[in-house]
PDB file of C-alpha atoms in Angstrom:
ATOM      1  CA  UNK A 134     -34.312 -21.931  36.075  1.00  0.00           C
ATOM      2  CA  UNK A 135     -32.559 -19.160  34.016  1.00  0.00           C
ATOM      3  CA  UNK A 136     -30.650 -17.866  36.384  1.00  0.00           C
ATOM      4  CA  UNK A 137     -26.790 -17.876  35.867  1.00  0.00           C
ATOM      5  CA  UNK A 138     -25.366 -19.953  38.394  1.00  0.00           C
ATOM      6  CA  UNK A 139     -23.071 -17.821  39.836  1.00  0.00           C
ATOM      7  CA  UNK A 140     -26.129 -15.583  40.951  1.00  0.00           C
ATOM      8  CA  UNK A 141     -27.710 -18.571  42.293  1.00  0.00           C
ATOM      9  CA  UNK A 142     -25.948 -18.397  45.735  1.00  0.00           C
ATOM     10  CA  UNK A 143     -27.519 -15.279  46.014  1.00  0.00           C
ATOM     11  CA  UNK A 144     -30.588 -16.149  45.011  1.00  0.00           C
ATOM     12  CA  UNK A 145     -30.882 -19.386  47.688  1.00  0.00           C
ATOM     13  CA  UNK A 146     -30.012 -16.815  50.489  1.00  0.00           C
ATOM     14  CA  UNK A 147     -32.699 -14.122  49.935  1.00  0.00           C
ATOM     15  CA  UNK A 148     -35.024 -16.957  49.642  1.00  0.00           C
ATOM     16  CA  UNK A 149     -33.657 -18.360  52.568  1.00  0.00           C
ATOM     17  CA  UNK A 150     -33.772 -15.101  55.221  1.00  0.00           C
ATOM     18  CA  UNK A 151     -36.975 -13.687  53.094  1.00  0.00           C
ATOM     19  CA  UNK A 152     -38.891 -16.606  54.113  1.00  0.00           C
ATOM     20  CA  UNK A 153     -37.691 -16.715  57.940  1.00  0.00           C
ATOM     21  CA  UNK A 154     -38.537 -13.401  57.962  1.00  0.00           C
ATOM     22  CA  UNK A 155     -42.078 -13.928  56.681  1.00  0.00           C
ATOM     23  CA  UNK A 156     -41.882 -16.767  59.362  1.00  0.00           C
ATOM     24  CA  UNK A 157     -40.982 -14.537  62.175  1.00  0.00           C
ATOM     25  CA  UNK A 158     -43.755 -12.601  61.885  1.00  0.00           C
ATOM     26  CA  UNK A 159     -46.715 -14.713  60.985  1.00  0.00           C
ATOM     27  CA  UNK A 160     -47.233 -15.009  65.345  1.00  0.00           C
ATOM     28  CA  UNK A 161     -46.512 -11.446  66.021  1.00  0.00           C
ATOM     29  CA  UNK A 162     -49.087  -9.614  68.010  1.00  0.00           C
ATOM     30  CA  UNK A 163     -49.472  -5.788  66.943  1.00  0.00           C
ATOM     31  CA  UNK A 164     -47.698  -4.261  69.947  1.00  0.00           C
ATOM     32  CA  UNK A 165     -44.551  -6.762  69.347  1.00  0.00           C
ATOM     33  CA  UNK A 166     -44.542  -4.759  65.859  1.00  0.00           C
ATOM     34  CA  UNK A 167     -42.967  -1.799  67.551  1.00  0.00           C
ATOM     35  CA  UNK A 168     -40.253  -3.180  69.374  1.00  0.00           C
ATOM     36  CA  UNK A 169     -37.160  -1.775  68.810  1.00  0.00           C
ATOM     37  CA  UNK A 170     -34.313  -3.240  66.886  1.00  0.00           C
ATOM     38  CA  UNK A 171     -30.603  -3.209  66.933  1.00  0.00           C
ATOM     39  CA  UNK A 172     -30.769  -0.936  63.739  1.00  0.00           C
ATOM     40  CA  UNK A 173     -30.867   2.904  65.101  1.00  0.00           C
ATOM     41  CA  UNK A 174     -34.269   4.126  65.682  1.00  0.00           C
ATOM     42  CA  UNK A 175     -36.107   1.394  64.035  1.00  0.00           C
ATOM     43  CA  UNK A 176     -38.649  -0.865  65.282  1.00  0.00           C
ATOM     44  CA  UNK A 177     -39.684  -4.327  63.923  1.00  0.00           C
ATOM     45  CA  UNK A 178     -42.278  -2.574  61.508  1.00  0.00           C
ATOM     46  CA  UNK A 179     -39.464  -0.245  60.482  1.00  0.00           C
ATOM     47  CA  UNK A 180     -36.947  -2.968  59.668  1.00  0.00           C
ATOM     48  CA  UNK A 181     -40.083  -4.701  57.183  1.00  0.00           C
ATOM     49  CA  UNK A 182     -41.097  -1.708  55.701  1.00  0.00           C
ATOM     50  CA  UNK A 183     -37.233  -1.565  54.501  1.00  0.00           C
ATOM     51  CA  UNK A 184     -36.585  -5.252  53.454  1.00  0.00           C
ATOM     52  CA  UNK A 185     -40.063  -4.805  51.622  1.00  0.00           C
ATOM     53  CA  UNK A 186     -38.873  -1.401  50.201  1.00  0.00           C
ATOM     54  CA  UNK A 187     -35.741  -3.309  49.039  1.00  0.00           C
ATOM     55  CA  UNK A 188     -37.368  -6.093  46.835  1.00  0.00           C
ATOM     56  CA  UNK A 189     -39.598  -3.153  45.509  1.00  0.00           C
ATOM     57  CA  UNK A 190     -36.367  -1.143  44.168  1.00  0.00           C
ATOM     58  CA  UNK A 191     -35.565  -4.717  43.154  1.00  0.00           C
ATOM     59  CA  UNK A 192     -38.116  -5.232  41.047  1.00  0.00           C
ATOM     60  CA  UNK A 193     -37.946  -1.644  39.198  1.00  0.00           C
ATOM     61  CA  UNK A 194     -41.182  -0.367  40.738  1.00  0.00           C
ATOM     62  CA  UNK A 195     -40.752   3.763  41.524  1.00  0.00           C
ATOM     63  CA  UNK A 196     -40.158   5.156  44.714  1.00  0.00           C
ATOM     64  CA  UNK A 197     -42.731   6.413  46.987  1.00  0.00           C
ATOM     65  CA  UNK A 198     -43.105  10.192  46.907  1.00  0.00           C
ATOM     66  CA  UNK A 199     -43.232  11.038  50.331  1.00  0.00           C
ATOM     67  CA  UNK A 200     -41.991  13.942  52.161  1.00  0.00           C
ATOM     68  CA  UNK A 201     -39.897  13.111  55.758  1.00  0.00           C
ATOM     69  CA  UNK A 202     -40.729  14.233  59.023  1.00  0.00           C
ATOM     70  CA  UNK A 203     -37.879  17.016  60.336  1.00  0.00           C
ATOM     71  CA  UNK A 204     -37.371  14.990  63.720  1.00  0.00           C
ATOM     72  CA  UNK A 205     -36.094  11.359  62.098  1.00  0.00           C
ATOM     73  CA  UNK A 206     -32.611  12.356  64.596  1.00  0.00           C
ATOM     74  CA  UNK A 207     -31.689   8.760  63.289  1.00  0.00           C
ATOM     75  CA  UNK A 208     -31.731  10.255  59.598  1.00  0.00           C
ATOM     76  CA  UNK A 209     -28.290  11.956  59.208  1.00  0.00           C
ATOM     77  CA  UNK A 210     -26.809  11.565  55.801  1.00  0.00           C
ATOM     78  CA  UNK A 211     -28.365  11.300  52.099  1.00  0.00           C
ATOM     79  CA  UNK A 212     -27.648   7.855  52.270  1.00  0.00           C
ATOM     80  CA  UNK A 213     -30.123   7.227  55.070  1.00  0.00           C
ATOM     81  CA  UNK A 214     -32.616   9.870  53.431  1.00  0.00           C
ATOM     82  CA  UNK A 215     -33.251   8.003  50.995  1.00  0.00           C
ATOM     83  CA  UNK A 216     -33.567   4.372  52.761  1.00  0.00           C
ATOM     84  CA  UNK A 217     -35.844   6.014  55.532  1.00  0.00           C
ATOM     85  CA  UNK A 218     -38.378   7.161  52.706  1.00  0.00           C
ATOM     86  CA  UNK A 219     -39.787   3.279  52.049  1.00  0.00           C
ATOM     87  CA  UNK A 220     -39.425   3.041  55.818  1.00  0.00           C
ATOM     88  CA  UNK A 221     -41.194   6.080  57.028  1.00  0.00           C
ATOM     89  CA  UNK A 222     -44.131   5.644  53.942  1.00  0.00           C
ATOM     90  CA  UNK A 223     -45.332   2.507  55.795  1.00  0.00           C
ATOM     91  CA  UNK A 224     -44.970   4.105  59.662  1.00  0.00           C
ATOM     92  CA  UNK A 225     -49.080   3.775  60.216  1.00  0.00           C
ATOM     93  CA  UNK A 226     -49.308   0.494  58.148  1.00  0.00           C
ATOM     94  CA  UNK A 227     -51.245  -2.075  60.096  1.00  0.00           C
ATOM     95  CA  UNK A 228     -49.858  -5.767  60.910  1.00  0.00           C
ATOM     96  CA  UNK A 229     -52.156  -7.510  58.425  1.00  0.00           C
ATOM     97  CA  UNK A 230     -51.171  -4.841  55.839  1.00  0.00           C
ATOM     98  CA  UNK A 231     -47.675  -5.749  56.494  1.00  0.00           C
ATOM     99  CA  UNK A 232     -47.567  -9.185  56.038  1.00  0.00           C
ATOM    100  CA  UNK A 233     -49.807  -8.844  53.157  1.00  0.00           C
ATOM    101  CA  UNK A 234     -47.239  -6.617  51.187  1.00  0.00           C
ATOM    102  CA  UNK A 235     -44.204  -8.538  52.056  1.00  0.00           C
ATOM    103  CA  UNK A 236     -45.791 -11.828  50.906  1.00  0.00           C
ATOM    104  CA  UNK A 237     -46.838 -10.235  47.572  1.00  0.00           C
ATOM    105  CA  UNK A 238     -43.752  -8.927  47.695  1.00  0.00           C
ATOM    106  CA  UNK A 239     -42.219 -11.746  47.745  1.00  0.00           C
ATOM    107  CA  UNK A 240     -44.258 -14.063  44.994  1.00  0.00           C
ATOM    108  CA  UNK A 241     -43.466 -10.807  42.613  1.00  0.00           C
ATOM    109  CA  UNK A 242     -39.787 -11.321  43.354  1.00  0.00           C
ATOM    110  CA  UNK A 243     -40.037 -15.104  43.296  1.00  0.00           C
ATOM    111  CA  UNK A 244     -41.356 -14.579  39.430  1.00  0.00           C
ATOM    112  CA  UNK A 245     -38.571 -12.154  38.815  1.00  0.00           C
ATOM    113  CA  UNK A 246     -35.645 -14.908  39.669  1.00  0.00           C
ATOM    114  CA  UNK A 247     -37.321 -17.585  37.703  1.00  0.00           C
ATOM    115  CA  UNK A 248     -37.575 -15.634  34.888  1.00  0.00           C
ATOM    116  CA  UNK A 249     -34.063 -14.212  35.161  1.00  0.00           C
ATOM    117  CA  UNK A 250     -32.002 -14.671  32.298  1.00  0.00           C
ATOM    118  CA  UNK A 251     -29.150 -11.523  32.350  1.00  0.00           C
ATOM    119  CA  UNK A 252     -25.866 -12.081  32.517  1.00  0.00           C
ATOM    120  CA  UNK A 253     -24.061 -11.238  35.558  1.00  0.00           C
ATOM    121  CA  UNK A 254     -22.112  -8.017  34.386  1.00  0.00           C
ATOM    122  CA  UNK A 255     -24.963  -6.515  33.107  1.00  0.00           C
ATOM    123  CA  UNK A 256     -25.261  -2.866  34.825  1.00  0.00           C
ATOM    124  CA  UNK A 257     -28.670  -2.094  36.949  1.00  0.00           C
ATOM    125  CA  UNK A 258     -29.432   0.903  38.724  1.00  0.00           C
ATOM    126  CA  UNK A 259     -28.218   0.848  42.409  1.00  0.00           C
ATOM    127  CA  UNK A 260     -29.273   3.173  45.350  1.00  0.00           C
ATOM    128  CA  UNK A 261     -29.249   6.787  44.776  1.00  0.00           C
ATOM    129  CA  UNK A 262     -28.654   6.638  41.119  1.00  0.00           C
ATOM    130  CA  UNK A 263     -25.841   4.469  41.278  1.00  0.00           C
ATOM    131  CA  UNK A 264     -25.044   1.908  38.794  1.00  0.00           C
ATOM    132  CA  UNK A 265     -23.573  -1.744  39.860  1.00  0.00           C
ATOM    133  CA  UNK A 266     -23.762  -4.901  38.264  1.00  0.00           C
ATOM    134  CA  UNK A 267     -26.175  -7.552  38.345  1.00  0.00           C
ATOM    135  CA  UNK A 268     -24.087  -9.859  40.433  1.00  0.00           C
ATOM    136  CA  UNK A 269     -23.150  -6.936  42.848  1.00  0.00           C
ATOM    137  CA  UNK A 270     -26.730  -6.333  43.252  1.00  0.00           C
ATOM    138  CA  UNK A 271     -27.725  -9.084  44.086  1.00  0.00           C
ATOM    139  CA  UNK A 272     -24.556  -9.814  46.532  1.00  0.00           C
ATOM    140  CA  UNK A 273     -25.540  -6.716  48.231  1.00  0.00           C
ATOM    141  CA  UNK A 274     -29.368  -7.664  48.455  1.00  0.00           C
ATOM    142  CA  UNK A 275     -28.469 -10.969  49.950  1.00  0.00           C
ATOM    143  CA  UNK A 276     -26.548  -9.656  52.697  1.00  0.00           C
ATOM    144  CA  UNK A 277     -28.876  -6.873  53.815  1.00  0.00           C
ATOM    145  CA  UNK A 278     -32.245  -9.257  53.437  1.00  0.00           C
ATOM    146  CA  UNK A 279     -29.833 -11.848  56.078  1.00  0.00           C
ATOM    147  CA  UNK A 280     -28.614  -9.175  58.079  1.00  0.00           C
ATOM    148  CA  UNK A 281     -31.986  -7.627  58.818  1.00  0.00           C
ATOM    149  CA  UNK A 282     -33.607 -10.779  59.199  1.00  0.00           C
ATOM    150  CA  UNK A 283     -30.551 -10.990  62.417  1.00  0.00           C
ATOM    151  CA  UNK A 284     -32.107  -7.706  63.076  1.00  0.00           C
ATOM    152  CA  UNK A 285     -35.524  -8.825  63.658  1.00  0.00           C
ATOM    153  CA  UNK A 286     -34.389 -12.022  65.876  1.00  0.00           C
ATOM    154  CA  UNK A 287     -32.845 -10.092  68.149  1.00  0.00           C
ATOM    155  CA  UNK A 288     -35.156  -7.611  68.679  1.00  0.00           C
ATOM    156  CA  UNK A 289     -38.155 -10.871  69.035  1.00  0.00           C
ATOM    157  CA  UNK A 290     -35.768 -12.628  71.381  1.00  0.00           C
ATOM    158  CA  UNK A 291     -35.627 -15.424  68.082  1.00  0.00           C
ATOM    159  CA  UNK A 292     -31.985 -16.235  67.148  1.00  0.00           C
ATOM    160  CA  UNK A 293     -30.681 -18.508  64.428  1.00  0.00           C
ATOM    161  CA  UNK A 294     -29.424 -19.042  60.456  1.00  0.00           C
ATOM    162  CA  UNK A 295     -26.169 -17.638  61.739  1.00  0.00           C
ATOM    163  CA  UNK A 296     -25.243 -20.582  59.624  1.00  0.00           C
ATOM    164  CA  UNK A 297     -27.458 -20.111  56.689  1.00  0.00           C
ATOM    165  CA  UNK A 298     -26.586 -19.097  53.030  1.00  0.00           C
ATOM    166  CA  UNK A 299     -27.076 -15.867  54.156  1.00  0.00           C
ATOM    167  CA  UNK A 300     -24.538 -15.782  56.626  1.00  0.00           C
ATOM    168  CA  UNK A 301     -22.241 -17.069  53.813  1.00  0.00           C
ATOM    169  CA  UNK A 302     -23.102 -14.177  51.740  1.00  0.00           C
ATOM    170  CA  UNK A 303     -22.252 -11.930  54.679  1.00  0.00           C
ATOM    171  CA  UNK A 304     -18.927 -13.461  55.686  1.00  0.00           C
ATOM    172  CA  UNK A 305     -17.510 -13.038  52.155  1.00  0.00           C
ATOM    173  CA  UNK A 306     -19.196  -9.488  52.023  1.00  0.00           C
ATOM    174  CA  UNK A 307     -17.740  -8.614  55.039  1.00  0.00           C
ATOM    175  CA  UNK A 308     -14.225  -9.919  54.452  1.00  0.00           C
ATOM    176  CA  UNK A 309     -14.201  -7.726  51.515  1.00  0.00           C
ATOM    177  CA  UNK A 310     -14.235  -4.627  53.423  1.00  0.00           C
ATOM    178  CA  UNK A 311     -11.038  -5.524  55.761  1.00  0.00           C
ATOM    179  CA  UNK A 312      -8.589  -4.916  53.553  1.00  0.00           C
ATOM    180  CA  UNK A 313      -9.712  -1.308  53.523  1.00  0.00           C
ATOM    181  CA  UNK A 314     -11.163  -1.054  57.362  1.00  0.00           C
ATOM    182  CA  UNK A 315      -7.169  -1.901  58.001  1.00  0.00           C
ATOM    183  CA  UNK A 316      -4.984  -0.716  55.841  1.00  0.00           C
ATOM    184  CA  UNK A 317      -6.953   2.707  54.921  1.00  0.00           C
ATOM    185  CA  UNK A 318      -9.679   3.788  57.890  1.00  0.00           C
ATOM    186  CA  UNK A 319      -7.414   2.063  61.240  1.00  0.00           C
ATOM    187  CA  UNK A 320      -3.892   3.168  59.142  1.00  0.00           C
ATOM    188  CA  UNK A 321      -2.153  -0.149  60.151  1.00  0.00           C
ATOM    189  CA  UNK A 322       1.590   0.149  59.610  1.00  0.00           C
ATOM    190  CA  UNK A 323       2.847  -0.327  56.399  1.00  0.00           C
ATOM    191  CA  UNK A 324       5.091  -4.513  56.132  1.00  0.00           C
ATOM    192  CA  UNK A 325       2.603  -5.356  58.804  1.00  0.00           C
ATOM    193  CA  UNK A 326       0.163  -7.636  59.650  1.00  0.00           C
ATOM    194  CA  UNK A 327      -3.472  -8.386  61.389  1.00  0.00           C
ATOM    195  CA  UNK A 328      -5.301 -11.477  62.282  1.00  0.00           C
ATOM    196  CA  UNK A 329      -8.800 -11.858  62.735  1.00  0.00           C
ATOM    197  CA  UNK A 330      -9.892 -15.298  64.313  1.00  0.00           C
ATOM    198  CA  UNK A 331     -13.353 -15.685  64.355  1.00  0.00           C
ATOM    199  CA  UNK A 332     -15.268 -18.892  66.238  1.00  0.00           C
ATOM    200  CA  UNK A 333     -18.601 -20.043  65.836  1.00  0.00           C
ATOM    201  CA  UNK A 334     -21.577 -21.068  63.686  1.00  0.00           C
ATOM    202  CA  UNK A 335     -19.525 -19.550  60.980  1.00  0.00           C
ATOM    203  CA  UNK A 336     -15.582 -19.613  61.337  1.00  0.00           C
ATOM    204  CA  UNK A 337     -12.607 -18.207  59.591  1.00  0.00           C
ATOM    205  CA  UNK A 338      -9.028 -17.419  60.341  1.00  0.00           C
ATOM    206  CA  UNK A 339      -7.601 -14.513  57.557  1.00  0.00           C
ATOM    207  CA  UNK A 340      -4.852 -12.203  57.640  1.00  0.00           C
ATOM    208  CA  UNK A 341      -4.638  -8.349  56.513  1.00  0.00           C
ATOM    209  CA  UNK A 342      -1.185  -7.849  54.983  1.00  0.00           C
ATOM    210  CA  UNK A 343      -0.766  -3.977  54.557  1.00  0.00           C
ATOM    211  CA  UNK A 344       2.576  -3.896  51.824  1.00  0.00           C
ATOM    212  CA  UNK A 345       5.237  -0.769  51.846  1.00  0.00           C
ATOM    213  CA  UNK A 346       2.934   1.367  49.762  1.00  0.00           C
ATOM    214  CA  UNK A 347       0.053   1.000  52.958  1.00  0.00           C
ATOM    215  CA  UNK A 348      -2.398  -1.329  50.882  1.00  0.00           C
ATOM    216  CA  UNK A 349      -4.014  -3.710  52.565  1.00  0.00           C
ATOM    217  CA  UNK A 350      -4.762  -7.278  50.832  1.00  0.00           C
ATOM    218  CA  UNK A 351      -6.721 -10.468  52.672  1.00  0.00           C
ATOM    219  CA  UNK A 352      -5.204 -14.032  52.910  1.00  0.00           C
ATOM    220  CA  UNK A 353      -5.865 -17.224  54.056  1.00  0.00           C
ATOM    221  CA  UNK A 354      -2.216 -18.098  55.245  1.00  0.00           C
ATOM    222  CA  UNK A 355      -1.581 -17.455  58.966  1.00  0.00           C
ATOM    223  CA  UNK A 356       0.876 -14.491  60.151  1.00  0.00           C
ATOM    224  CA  UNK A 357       4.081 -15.492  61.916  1.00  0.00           C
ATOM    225  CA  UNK A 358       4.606 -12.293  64.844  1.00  0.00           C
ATOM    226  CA  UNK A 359       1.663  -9.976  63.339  1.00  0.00           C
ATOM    227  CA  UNK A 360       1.264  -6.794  64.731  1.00  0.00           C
ATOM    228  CA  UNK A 361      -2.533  -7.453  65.784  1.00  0.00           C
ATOM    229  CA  UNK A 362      -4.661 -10.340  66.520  1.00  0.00           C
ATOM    230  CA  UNK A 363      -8.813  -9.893  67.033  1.00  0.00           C
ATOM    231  CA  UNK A 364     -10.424 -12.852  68.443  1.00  0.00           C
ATOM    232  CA  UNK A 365     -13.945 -12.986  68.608  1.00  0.00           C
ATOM    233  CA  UNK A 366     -17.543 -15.365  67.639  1.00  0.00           C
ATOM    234  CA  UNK A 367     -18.988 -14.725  64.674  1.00  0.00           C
ATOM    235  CA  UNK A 368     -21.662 -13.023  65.957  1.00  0.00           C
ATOM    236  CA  UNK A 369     -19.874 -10.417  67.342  1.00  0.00           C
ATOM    237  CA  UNK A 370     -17.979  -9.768  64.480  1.00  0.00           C
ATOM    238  CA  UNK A 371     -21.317  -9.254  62.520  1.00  0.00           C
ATOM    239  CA  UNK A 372     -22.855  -6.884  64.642  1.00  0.00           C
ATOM    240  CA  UNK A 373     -19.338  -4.867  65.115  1.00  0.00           C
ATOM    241  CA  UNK A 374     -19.265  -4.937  61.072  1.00  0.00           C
ATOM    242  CA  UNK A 375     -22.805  -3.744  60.773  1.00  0.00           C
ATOM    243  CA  UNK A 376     -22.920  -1.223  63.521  1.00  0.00           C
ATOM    244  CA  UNK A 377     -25.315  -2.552  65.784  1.00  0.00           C
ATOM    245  CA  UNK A 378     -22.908  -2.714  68.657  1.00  0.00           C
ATOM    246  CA  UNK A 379     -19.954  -0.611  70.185  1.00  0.00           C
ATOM    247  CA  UNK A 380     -16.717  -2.112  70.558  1.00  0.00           C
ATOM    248  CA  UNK A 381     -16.931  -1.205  74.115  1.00  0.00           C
ATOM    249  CA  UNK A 382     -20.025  -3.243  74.555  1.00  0.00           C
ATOM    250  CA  UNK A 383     -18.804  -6.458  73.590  1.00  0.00           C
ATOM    251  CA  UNK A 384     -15.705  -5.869  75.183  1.00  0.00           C
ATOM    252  CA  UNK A 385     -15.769  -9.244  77.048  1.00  0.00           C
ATOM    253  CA  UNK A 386     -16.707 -11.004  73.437  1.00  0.00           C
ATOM    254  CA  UNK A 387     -13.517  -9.463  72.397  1.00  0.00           C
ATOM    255  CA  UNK A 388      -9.800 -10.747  72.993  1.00  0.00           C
ATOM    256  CA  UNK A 389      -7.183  -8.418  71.057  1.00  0.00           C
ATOM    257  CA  UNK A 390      -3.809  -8.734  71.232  1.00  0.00           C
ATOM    258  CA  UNK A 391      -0.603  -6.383  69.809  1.00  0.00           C
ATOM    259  CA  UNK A 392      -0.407  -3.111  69.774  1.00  0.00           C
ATOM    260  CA  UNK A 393      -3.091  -1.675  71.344  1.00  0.00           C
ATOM    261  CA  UNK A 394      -3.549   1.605  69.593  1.00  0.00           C
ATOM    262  CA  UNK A 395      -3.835  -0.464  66.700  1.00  0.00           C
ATOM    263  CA  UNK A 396      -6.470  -2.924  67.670  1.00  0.00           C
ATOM    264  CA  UNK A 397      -8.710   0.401  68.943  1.00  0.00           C
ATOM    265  CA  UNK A 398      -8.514   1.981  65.857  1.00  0.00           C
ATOM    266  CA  UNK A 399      -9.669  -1.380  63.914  1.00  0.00           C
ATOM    267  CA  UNK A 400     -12.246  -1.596  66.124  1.00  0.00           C
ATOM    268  CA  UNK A 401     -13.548   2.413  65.656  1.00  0.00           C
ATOM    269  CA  UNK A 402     -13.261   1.636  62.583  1.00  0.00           C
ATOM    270  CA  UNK A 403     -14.933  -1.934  62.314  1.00  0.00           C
ATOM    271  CA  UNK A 404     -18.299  -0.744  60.750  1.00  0.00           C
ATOM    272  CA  UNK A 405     -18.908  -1.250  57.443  1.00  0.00           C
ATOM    273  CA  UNK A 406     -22.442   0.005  56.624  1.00  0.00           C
ATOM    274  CA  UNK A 407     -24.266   3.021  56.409  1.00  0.00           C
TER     275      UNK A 407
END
């Protein structure tokens, strides 16, 4: 292998969620392809035709031209233009065409990694023309492979790898984004700070400490008297994170404690993707 170590992480947990996807839906029967998913109006063909659409930008290969229908109601932002085109390019695909793709798919990719010999901090293109680094890339591609693969086991009624390298990716993705889901979007006081205790498969206690000047920074070392404490499984947290739930309807997943204003608007403001 070629590949830089530090991108190997990410490079174990794509393999890792690509190939329990493929997994999942070797047994499928063709109605079981439309079921719907946690992801807004996306079904378990929908969710492929996006992980699939993902390793294609991956691997350089141009975008479909395709023009979208006018009633995707789902489709509200550029953002989600531009995902739903791989998605909605693929709506009539057939089962066997599906797993056919995502397997090539994935013995293109496969090539890709073991021939992968850039450094890190090298600059690729992102989505809509964005540039990011290798590493970044890759970070990102990790997390969204595991969290659809979550996706798809909920919708089949299949759950597990809440544990897996994936989930690691996620949990460090995911912690990322608190310091800014606190301090800027929920507006925690400034000298304050937030605990988040999370239980489960994966587990982690950090504090948000929001300084004088209202930034927000993550640390491993407990809180004496914060304002806020979120308690909750792992799970839960994910799903809250990636918007496949409402606060309200895990409410009894959920123990908060502190102000209460506060630990509504960190919860409003818990999602992290698009």
């Amino acid at each position: 292998m070629s590949l830089h170590p530090t991108l190997q992480p990410y490079a174990d947990a794509w393999t890792h969620s690509i190939e329990a996807i493929s997994e999942l839906l070797q047994p499928l029967a063709e109605a079981e392809w439309n079921r719907r998913t946690p992801c807004p109006g996306w079904s378990v063909r929908d969710v492929v035709s996006h992980v699939i659409g993902l390793d294609c930008e991956m691997l350089g290969d141009p975008r479909p031209i395709h023009s979208l229908p006018r009633d995707l109601f789902h489709v509200t932002n550029e953002h989600q233009r531009y995902m739903e085109m791989q998605v909605d390019v693929r709506r009539h695909h057939t089962a066997p065409e599906m797993t056919s793709e995502l397997e090539y798919v994935i013995i293109r990719r496969n090539r890709q990694l073991r021939n992968e010999s850039r450094d890190p901090g090298t600059k690729v293109r992102g989505p809509l023309g964005s540039e990011l680094t290798l590493g970044e890339s890759m970070r990102r591609h990790a997390f969204d492979v595991w969290v659809h693969e979550q996706d798809l086991r909920t919708a089949l009624g299949r759950p597990g790898n809440l544990d897996s390298p994936g989930a690691l990716v996620a949990r460090d993705v995911l912690l990322g984004e608190l310091p800014r889901v606190v301090a800027e979007d929920a507006q925690a006081p400034r000298s304050s700070a937030i605990v988040f205790d999370v239980h489960g498969p994966v587990e982690f206690l950090r504090t948000i400490r929001v300084d004088i000047q209202g930034r927000g920074t993550l640390e491993t070392a407990p809180a004496l008297g914060p304002a806020a404490t979120l308690t909750l499984d792992w799970e839960t947290y994910v799903r809250l994170a990636c918007g496949r739930v409402t606060p309200e309807a895990v409410s009894d997943r959920l123990k908060t404690e502190g102000d209460p204003e506060l630990t509504a608007a960190i919860l409003n403001n818990f999602k992290v993707t698009q």
